[in-house]
PDB file of C-alpha atoms in Angstrom:
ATOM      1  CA  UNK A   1     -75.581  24.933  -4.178  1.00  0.00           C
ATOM      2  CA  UNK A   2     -72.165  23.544  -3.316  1.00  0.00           C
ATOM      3  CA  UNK A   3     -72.505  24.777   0.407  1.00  0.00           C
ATOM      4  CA  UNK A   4     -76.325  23.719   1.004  1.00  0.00           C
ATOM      5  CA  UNK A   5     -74.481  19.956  -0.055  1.00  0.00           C
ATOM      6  CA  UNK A   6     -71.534  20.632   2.483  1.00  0.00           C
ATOM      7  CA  UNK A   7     -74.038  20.820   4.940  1.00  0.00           C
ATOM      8  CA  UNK A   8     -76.546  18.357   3.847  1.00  0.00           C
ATOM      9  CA  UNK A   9     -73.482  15.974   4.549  1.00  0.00           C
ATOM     10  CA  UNK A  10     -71.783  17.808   7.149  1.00  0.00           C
ATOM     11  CA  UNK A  11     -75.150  17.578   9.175  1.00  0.00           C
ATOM     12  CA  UNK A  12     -76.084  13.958   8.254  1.00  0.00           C
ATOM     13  CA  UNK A  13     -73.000  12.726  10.130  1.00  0.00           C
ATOM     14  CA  UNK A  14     -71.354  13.394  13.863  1.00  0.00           C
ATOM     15  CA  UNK A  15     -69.009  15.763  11.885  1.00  0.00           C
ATOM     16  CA  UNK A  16     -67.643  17.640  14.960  1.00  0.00           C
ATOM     17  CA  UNK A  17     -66.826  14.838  17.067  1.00  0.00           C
ATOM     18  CA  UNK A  18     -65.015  13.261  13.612  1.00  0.00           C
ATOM     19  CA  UNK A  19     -63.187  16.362  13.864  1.00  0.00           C
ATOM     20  CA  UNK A  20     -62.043  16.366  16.866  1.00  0.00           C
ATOM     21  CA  UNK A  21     -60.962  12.935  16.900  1.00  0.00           C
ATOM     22  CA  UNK A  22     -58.594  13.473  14.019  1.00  0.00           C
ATOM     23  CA  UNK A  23     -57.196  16.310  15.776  1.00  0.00           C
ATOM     24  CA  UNK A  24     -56.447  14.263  18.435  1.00  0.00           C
ATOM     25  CA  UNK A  25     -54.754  11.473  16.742  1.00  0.00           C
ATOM     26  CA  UNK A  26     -52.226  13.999  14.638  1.00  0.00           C
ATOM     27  CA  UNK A  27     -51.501  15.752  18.233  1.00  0.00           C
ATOM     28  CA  UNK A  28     -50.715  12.296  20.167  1.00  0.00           C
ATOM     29  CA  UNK A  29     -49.069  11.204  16.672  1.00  0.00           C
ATOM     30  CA  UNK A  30     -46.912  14.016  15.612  1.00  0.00           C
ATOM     31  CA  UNK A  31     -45.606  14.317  19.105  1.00  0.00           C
ATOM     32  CA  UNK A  32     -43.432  11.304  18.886  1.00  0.00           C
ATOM     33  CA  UNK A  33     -41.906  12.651  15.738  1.00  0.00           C
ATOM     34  CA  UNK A  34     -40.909  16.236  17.322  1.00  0.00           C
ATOM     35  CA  UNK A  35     -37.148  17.376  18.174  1.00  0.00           C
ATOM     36  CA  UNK A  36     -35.434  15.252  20.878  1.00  0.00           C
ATOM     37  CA  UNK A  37     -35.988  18.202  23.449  1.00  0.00           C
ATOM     38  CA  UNK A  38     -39.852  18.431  23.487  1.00  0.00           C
ATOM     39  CA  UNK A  39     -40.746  14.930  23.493  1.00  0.00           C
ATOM     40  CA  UNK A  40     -41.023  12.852  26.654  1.00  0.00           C
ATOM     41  CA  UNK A  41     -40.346   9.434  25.672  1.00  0.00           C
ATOM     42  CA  UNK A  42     -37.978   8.293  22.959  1.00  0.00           C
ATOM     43  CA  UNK A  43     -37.035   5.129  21.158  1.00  0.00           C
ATOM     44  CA  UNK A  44     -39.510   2.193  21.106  1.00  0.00           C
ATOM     45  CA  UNK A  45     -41.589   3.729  23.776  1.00  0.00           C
ATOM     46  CA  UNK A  46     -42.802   6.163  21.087  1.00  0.00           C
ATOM     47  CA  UNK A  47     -44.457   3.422  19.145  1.00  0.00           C
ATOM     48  CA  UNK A  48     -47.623   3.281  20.731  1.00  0.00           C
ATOM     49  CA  UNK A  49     -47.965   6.922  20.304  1.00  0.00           C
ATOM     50  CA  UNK A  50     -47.893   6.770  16.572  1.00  0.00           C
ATOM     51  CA  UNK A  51     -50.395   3.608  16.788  1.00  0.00           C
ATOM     52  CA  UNK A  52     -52.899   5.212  19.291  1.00  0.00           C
ATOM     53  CA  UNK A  53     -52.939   8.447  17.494  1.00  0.00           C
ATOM     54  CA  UNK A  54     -53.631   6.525  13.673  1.00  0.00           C
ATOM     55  CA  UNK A  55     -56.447   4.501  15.333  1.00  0.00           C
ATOM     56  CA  UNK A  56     -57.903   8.003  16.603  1.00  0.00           C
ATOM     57  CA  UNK A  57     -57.665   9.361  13.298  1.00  0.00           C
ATOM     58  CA  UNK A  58     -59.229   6.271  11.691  1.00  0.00           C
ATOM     59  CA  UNK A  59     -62.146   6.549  14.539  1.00  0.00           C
ATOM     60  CA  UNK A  60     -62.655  10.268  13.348  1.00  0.00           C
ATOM     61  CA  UNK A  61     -63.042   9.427   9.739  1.00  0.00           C
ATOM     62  CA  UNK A  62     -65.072   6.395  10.367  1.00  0.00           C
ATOM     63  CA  UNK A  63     -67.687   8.718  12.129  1.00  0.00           C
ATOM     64  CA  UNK A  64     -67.351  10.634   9.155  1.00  0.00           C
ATOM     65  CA  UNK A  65     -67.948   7.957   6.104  1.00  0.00           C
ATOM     66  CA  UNK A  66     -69.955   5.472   8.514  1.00  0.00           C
ATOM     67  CA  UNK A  67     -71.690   7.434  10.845  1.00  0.00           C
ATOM     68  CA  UNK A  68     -73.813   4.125  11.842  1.00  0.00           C
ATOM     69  CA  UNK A  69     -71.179   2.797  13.656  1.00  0.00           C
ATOM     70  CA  UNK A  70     -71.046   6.300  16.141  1.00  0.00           C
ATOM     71  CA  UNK A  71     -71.423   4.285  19.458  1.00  0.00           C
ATOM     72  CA  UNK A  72     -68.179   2.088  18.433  1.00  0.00           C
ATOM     73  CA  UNK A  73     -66.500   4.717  17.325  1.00  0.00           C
ATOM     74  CA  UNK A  74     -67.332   7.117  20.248  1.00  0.00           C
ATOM     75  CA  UNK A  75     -66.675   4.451  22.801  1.00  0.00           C
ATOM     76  CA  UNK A  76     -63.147   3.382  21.467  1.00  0.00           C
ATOM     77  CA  UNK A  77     -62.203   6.769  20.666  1.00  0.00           C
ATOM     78  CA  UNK A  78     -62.668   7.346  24.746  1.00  0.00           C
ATOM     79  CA  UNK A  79     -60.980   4.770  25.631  1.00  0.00           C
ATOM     80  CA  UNK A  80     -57.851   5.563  23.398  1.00  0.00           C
ATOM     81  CA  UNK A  81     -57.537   9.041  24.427  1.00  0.00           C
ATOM     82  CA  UNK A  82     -57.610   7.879  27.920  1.00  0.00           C
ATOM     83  CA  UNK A  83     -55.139   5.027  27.062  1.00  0.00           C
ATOM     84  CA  UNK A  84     -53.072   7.698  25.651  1.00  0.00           C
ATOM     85  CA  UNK A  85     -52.215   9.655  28.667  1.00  0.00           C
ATOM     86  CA  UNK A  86     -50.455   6.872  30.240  1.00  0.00           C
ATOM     87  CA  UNK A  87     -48.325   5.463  27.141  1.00  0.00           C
ATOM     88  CA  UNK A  88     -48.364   8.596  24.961  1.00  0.00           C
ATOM     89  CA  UNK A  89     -46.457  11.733  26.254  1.00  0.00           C
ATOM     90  CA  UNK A  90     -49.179  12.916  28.890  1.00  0.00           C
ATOM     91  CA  UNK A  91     -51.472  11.956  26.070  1.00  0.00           C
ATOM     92  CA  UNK A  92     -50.125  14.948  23.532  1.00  0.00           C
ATOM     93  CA  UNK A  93     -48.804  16.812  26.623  1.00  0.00           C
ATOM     94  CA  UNK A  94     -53.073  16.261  27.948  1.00  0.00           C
ATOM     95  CA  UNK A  95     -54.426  18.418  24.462  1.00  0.00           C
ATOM     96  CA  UNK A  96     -54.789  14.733  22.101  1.00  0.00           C
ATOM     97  CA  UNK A  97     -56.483  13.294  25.743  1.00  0.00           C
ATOM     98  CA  UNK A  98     -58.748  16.221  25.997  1.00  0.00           C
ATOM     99  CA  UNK A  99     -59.945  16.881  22.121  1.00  0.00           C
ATOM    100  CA  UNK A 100     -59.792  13.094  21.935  1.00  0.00           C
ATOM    101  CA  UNK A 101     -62.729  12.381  24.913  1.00  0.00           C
ATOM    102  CA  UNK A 102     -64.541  15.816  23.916  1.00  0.00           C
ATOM    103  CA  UNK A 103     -64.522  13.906  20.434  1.00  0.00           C
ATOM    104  CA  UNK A 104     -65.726  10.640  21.695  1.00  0.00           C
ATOM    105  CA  UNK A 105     -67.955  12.242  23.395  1.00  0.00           C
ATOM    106  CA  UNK A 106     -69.615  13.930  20.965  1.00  0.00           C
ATOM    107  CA  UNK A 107     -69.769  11.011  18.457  1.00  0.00           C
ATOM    108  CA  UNK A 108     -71.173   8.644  20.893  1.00  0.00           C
ATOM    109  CA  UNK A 109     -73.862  10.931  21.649  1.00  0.00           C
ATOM    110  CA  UNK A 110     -75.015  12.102  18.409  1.00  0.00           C
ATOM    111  CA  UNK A 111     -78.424  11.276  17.018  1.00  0.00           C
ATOM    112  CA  UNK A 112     -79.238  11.752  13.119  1.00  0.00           C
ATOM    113  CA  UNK A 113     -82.731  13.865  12.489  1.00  0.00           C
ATOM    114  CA  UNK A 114     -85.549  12.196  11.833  1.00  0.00           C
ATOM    115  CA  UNK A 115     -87.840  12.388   8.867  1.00  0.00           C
ATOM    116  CA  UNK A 116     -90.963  14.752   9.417  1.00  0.00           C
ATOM    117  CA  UNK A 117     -93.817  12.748  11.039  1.00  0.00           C
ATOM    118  CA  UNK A 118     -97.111  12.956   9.502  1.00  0.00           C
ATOM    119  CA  UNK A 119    -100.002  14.876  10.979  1.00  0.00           C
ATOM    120  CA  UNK A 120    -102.254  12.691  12.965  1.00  0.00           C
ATOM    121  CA  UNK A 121    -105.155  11.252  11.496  1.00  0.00           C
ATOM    122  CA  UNK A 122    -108.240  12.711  12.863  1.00  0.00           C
ATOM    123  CA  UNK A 123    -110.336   9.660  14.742  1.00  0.00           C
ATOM    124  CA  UNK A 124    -113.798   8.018  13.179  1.00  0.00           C
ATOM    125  CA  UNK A 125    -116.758   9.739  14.068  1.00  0.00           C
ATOM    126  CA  UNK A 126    -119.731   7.741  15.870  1.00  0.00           C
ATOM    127  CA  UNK A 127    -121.963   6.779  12.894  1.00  0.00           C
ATOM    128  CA  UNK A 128    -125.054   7.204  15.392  1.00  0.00           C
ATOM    129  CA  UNK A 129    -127.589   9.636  14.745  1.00  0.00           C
ATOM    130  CA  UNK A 130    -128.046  12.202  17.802  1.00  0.00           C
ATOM    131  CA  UNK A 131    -131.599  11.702  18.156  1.00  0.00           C
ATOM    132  CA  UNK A 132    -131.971   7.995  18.619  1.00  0.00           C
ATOM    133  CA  UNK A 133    -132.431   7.483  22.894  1.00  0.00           C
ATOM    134  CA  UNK A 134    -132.081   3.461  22.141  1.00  0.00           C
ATOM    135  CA  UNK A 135    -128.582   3.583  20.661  1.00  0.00           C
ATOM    136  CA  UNK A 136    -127.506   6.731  23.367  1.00  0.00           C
ATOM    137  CA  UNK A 137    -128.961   4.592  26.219  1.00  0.00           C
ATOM    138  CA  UNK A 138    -126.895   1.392  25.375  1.00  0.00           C
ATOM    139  CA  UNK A 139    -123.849   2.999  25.159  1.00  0.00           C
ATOM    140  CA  UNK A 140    -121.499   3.281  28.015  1.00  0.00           C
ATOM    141  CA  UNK A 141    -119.916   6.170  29.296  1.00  0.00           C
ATOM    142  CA  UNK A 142    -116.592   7.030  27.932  1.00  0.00           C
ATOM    143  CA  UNK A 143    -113.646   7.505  30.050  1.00  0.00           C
ATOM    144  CA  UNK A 144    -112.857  10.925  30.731  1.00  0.00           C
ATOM    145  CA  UNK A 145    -108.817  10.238  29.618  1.00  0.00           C
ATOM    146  CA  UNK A 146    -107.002   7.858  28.196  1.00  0.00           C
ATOM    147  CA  UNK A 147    -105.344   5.954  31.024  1.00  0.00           C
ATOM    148  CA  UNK A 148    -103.267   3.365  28.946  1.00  0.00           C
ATOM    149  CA  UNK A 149     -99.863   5.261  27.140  1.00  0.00           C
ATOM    150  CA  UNK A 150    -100.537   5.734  23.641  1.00  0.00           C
ATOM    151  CA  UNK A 151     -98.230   4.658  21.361  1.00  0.00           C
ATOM    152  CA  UNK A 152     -98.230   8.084  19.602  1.00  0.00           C
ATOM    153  CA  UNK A 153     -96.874  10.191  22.243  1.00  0.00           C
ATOM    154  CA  UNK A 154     -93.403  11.126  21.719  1.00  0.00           C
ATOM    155  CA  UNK A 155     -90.537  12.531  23.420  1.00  0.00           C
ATOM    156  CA  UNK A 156     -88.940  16.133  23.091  1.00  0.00           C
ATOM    157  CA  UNK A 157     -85.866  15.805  21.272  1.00  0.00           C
ATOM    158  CA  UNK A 158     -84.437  19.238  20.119  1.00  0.00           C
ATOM    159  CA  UNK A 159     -82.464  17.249  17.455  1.00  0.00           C
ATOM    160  CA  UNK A 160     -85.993  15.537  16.067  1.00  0.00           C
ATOM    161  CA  UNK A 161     -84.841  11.762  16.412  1.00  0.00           C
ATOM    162  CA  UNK A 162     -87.729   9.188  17.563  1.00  0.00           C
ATOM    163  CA  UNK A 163     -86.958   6.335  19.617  1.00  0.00           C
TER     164      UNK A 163
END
């Protein structure tokens, strides 16, 4: 019961690109904070590592708890990691760039399922009677198809969202 909730949520929500986003952030944030030797930039030119990489990780966990506000998310999360390799350490020495636009990526682009349509409803019957020539003979021909769209048809989306 417990796991069929996990992924009730987990599924409800771009959970993956959330992830990844976080990820990013704590690589392009922790970097700054590593032994004098490993990091690339020191002083107050480490600042906007630790900024860039909490705004990633806020990104991720707004996908996660607001996952309305995706496209934003997605978007800036992009544009951060790509911010990132110039002012942060090769953006996490290029891993924190790389999960971050992955992440982005994948929050930007997800769709949430949609609710099972209903079956259509079969069309109305002529209420004529077969037999009667005067009501056949008035009638005009029907077209052999449809050529306006209908507003029924739908799309293939393997994910089941409608437009």
């Amino acid at each position: 019961m417990l796991l069929n909730r996990w992924r009730r949520w987990r599924r409800s929500r771009p959970f993956w690109g959330g992830l990844l986003a976080v990820l990013a952030g704590a690589e392009i944030c922790a970097l700054p904070l590593a032994p004098l030797k490993v990091m690339l930039q020191q002083g107050v030119a480490g600042i906007p590592s630790v900024l860039m990489g909490a705004v990633m990780i806020a990104l991720g966990l707004t996908a996660w708890f607001a996952p309305a506000q995706r496209g934003l998310g997605g978007v800036l999360t992009t544009l951060v990691a790509t911010a990132a390799l110039v002012l942060s350490n090769l953006g996490g020495f290029l891993i924190g760039t790389l999960l971050g636009i992955l992440g982005g990526g994948l929050m930007f682009a997800w769709q949430p399922h949609a609710a099972p349509s209903a079956p259509p409803r079969p069309t109305p019957t002529d209420a004529t009677d077969p037999t009667d020539t005067a009501s056949t003979a008035d009638a005009t021909p029907a077209p052999l198809h449809d050529t306006a769209p209908s507003r029924s048809t739908r799309h293939h989306d393997p994910q089941g969202a409608q437009p």
